[in-house]
PDB file of C-alpha atoms and ligand atoms in Angstrom:
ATOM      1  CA  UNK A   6      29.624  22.101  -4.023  1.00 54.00           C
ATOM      2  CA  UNK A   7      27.337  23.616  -6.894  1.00 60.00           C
ATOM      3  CA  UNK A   8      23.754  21.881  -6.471  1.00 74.00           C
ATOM      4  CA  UNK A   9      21.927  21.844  -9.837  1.00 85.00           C
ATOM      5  CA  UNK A  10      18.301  23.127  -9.397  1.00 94.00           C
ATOM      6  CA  UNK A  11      15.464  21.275 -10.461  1.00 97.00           C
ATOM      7  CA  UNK A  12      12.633  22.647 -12.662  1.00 97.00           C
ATOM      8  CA  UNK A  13       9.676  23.141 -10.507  1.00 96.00           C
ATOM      9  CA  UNK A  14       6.146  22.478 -12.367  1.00 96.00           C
ATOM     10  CA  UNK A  15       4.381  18.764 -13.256  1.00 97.00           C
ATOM     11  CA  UNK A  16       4.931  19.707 -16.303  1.00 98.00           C
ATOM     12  CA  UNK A  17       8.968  18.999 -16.037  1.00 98.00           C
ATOM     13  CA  UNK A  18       8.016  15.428 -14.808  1.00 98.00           C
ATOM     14  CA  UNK A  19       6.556  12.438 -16.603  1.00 98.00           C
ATOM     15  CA  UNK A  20       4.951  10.248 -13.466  1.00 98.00           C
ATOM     16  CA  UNK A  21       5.700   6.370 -13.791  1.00 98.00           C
ATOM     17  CA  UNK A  22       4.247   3.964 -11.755  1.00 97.00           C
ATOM     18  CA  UNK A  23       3.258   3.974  -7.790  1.00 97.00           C
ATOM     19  CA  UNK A  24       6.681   2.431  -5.648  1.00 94.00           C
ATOM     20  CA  UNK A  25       5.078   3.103  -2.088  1.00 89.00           C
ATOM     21  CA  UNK A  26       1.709   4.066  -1.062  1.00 87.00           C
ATOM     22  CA  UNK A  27       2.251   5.624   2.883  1.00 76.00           C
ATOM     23  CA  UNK A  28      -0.690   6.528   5.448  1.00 74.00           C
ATOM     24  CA  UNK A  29      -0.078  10.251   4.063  1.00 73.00           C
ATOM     25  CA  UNK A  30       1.022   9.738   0.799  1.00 85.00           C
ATOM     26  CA  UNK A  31       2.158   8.069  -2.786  1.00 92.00           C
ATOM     27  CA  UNK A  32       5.689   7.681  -3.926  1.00 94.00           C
ATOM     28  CA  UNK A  33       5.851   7.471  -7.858  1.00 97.00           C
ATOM     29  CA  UNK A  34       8.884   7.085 -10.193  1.00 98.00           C
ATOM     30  CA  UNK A  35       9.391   9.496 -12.630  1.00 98.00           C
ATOM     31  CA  UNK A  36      11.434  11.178 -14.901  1.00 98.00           C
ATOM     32  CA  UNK A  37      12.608  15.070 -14.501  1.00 98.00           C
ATOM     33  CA  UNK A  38      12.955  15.356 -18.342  1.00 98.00           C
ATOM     34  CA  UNK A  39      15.101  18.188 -18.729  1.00 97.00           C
ATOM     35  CA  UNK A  40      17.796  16.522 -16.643  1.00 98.00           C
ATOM     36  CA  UNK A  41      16.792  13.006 -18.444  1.00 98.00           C
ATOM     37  CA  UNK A  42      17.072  11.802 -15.112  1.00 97.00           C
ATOM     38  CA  UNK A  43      14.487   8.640 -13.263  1.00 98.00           C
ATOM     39  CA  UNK A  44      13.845  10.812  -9.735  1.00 98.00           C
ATOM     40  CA  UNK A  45      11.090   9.840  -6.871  1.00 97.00           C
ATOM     41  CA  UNK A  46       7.896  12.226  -6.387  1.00 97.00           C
ATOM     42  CA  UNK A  47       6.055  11.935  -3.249  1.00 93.00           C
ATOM     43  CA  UNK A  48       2.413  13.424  -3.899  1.00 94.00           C
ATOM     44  CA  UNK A  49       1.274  14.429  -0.524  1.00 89.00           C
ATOM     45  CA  UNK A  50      -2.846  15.565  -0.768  1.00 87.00           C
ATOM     46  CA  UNK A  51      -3.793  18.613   1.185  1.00 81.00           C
ATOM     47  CA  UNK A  52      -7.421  17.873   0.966  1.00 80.00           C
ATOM     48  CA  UNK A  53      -7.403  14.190   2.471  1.00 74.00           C
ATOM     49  CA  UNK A  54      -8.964  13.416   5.626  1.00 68.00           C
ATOM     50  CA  UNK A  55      -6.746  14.634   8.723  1.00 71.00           C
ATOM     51  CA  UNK A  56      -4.342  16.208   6.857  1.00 71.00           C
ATOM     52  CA  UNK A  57      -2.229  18.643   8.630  1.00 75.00           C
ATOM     53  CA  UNK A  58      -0.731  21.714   6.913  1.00 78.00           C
ATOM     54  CA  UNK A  59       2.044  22.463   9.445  1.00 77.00           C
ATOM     55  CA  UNK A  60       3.367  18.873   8.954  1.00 75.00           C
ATOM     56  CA  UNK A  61       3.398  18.576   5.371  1.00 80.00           C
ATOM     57  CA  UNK A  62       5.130  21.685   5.049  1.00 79.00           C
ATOM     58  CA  UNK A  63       7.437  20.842   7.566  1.00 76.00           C
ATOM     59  CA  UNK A  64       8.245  17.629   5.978  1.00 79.00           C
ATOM     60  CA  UNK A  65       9.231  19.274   3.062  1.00 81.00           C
ATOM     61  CA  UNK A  66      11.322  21.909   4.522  1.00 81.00           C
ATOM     62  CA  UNK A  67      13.402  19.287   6.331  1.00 82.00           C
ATOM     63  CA  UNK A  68      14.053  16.954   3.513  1.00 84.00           C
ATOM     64  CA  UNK A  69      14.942  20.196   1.293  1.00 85.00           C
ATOM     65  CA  UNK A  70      17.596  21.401   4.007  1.00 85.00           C
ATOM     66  CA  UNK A  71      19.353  18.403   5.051  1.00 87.00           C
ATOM     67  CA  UNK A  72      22.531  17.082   3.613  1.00 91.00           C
ATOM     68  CA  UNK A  73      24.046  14.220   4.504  1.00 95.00           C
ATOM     69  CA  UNK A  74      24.703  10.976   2.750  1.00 96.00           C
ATOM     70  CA  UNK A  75      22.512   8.859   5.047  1.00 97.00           C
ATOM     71  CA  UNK A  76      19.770  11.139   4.905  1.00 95.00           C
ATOM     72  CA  UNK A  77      17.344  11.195   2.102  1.00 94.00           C
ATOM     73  CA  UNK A  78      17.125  14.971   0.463  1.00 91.00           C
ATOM     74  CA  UNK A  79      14.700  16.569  -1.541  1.00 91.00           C
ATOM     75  CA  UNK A  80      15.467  18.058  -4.317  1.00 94.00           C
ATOM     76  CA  UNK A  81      12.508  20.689  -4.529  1.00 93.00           C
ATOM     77  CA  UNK A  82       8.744  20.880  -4.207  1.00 92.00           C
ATOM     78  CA  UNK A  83       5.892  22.676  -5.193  1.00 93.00           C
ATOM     79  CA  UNK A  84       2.055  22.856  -4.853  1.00 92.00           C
ATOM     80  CA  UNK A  85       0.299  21.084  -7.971  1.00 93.00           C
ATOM     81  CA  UNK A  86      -4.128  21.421  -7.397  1.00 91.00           C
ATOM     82  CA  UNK A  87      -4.347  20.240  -4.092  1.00 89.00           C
ATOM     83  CA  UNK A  88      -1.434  18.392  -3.865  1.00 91.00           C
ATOM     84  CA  UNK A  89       2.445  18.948  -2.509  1.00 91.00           C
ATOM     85  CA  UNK A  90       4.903  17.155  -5.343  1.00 94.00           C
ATOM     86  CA  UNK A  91       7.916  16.791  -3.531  1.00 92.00           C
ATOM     87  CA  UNK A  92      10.972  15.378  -5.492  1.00 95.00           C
ATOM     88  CA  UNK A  93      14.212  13.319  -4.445  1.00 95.00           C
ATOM     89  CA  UNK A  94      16.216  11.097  -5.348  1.00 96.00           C
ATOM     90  CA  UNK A  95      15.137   7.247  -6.842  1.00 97.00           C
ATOM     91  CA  UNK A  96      15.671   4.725  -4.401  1.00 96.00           C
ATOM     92  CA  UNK A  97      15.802   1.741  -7.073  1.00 96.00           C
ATOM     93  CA  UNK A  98      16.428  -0.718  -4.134  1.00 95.00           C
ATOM     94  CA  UNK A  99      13.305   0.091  -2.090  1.00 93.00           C
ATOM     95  CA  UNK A 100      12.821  -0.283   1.088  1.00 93.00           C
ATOM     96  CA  UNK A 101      13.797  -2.774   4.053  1.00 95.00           C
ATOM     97  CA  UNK A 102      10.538  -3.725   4.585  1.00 94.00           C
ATOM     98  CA  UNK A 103      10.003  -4.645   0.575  1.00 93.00           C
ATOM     99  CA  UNK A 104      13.737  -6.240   0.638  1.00 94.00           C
ATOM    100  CA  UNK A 105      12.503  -8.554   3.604  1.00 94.00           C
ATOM    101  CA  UNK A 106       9.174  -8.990   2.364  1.00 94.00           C
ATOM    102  CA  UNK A 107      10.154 -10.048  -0.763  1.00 94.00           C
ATOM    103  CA  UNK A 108      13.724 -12.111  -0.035  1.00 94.00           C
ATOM    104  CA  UNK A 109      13.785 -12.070   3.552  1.00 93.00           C
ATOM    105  CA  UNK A 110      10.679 -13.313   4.956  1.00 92.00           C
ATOM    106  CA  UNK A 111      12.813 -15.075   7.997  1.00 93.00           C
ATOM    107  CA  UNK A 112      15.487 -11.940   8.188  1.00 92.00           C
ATOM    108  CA  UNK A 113      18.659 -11.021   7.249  1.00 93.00           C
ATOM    109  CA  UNK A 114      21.405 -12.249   8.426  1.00 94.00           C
ATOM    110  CA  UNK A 115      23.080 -10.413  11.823  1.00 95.00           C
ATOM    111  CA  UNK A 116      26.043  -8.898   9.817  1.00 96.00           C
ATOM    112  CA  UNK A 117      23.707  -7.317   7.652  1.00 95.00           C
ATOM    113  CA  UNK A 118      21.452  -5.860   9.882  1.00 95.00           C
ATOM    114  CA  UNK A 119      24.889  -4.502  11.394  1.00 96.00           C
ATOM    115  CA  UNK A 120      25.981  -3.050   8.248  1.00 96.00           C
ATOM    116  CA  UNK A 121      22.378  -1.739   7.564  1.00 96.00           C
ATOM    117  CA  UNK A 122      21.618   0.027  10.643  1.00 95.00           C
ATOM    118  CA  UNK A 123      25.216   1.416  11.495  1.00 97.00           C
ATOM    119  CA  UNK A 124      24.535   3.533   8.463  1.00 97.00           C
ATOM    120  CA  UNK A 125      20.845   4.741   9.055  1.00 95.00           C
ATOM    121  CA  UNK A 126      22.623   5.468  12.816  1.00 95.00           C
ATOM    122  CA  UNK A 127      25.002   7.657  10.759  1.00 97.00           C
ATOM    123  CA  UNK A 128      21.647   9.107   9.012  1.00 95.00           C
ATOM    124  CA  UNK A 129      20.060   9.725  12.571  1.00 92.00           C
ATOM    125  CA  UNK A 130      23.567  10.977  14.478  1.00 94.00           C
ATOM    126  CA  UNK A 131      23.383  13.617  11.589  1.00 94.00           C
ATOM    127  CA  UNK A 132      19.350  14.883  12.095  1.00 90.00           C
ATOM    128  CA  UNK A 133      20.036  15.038  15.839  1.00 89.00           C
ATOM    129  CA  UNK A 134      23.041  17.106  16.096  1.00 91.00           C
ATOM    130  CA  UNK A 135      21.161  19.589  13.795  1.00 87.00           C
ATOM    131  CA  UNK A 136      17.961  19.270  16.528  1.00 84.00           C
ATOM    132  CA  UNK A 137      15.761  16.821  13.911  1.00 83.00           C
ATOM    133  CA  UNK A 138      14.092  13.735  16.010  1.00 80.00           C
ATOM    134  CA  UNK A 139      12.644  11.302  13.404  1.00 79.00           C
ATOM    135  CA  UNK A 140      10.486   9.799  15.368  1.00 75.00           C
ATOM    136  CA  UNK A 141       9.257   7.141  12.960  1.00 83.00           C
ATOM    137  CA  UNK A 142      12.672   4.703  11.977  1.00 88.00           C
ATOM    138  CA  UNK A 143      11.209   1.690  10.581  1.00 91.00           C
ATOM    139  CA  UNK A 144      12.154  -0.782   7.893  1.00 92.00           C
ATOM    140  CA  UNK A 145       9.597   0.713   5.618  1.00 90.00           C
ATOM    141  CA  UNK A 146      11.522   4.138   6.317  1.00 91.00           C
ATOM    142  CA  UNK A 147      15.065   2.957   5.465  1.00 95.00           C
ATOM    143  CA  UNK A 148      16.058   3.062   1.636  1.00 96.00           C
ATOM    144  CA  UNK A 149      18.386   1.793  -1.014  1.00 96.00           C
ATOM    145  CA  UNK A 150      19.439   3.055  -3.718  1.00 95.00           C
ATOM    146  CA  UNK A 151      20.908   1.104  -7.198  1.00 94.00           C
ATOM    147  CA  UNK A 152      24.456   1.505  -5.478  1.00 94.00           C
ATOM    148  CA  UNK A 153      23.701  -0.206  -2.268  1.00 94.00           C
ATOM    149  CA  UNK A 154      23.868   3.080  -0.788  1.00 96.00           C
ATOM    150  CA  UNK A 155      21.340   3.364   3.064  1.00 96.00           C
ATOM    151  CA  UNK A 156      19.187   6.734   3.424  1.00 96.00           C
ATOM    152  CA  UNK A 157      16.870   7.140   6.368  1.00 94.00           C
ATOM    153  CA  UNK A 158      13.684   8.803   4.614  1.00 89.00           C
ATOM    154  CA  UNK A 159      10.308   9.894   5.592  1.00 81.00           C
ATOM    155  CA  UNK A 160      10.205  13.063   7.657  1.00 75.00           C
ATOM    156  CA  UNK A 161       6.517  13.209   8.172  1.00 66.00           C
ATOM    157  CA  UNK A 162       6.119  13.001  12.035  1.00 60.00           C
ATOM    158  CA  UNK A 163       9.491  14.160  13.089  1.00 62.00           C
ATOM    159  CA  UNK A 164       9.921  17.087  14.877  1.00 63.00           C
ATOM    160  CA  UNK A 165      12.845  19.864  15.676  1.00 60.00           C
ATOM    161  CA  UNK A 166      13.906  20.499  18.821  1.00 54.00           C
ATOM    162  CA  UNK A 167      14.578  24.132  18.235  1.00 56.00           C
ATOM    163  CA  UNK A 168      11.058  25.019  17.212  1.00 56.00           C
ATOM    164  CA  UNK A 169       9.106  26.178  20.130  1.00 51.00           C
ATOM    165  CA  UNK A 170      11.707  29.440  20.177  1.00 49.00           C
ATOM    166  CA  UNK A 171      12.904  28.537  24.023  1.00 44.00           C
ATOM    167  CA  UNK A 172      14.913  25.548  22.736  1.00 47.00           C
ATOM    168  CA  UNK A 173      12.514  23.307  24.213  1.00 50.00           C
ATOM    169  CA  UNK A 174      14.461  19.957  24.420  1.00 51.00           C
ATOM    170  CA  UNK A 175      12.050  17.338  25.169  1.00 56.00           C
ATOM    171  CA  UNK A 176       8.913  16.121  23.341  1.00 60.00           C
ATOM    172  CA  UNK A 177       6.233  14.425  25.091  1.00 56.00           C
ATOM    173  CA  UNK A 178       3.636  13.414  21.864  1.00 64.00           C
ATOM    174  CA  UNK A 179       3.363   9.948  21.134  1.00 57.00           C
ATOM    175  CA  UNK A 180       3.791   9.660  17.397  1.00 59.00           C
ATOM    176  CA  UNK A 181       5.509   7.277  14.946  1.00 66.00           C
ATOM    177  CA  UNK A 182       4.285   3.306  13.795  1.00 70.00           C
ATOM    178  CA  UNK A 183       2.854   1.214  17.193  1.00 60.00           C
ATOM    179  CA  UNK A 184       5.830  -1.926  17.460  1.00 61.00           C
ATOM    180  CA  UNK A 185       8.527   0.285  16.487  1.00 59.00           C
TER     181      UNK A 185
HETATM  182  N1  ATP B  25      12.851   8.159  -2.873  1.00 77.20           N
HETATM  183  C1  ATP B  25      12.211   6.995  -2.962  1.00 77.20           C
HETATM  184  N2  ATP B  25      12.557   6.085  -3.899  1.00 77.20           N
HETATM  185  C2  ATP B  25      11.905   4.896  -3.988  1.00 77.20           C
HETATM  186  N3  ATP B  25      10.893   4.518  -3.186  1.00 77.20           N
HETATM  187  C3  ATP B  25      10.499   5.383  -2.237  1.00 77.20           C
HETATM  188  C4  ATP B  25      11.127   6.659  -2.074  1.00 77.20           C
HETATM  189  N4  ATP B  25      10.524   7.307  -1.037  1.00 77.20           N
HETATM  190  C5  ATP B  25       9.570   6.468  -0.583  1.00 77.20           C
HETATM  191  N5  ATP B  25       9.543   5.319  -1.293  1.00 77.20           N
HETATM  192  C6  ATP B  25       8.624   4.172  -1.086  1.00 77.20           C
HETATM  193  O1  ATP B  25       7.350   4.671  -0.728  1.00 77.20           O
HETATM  194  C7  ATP B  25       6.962   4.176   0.573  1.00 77.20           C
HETATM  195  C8  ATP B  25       6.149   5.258   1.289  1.00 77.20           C
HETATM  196  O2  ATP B  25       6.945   6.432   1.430  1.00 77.20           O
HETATM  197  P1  ATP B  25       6.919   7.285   2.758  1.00 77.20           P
HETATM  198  O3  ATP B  25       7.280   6.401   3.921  1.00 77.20           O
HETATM  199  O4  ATP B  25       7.750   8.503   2.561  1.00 77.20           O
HETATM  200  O5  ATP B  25       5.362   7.682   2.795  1.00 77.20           O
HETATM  201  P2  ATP B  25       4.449   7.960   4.055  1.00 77.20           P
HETATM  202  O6  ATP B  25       3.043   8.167   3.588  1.00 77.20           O
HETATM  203  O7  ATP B  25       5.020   9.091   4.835  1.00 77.20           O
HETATM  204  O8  ATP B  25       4.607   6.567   4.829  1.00 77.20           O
HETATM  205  P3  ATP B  25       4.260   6.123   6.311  1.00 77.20           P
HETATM  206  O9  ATP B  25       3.043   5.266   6.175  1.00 77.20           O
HETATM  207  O10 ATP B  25       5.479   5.343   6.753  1.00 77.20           O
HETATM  208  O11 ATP B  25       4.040   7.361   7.113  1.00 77.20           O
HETATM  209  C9  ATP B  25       8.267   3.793   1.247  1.00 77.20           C
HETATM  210  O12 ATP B  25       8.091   2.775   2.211  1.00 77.20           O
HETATM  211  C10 ATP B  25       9.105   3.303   0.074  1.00 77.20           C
HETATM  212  O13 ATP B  25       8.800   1.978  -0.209  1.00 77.20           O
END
């Protein structure tokens, strides 16, 4: 299928306001104004403390080559000052975490949960057969779109199998949110 390609540059983008604020970075809406369309940036700051090249470029590069419908993709990125814009797709339902926190403080219900996870397992079935491990599946990590539509995002700490060259196939580094 023909992917249209989206204009790379800030100044294709008119930034709303902040939807998620992450240990590494900030999630705005916005609008990709040639396309007239409301997309998601996440701004990801090379100069903060601890920041890690390798990852933030790897990030990237996984959320720009996966395709799957579980799986959230990036649509393109590029370098802006000191800062990585990557964009995707608007997930106008938010998270998990700000469905429960806001709705949900007890839970949802089981046959939710069922429903919810059986398609982020979809989302992770699909990473793992192409050598991604996510390494960080949380509630926080787990979107929705205006559709009702489940997309496992947030590639920051995952890792690919493949990458050592010798097919390494295990991964000994404790990453990923303590409780989870
Ligand atoms: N495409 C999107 N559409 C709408 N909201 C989003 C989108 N991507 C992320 N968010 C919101 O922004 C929050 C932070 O995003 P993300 O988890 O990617 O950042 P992070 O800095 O890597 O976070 P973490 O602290 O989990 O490592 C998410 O929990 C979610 O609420």
């Amino acid at each position: 299928m023909h992917k249209r390609k989206y204009p790379i540059g800030p100044e294709h983008y008119t930034l709303y306001e902040e939807v998620g604020q992450g240990v590494s970075a900030s999630v705005h809406r916005a609008l990709c104004i040639p396309f007239n369309e409301v997309v998601a940036i996440k701004i990801l700051d090379f100069e903060r403390d601890n920041c890690d090249l390798n990852s933030i470029c790897r990030e990237a590069q996984t959320m720009i080559l996966v395709d799957h419908p579980n799986v959230l993709r990036a649509h393109c990125s590029f370098v802006n000052d000191h800062n990585l814009w990557v964009v995707m797709p608007y997930m106008a339902g938010g998270s998990c975490l700000h469905i429960l926190k806001a709705a949900y403080p007890d839970g949802f219900e089981e046959v939710v949960i069922a429903t919810i996870l059986k398609e982020a397992l979809k989302g992770l079935e699909y990473l793992h057969h192409h050598g991604h491990i996510h390494r960080d599946v949380k509630a926080g990590n787990i979107l929705i779109d205006s559709r009702g539509a489940i997309k496992l995002g947030d590639f920051g700490v995952s890792a690919c199998l493949f990458d050592s060259g010798d097919r390494q196939r295990t991964r000994n580094t404790f990453v990923g949110t303590p409780c989870w």
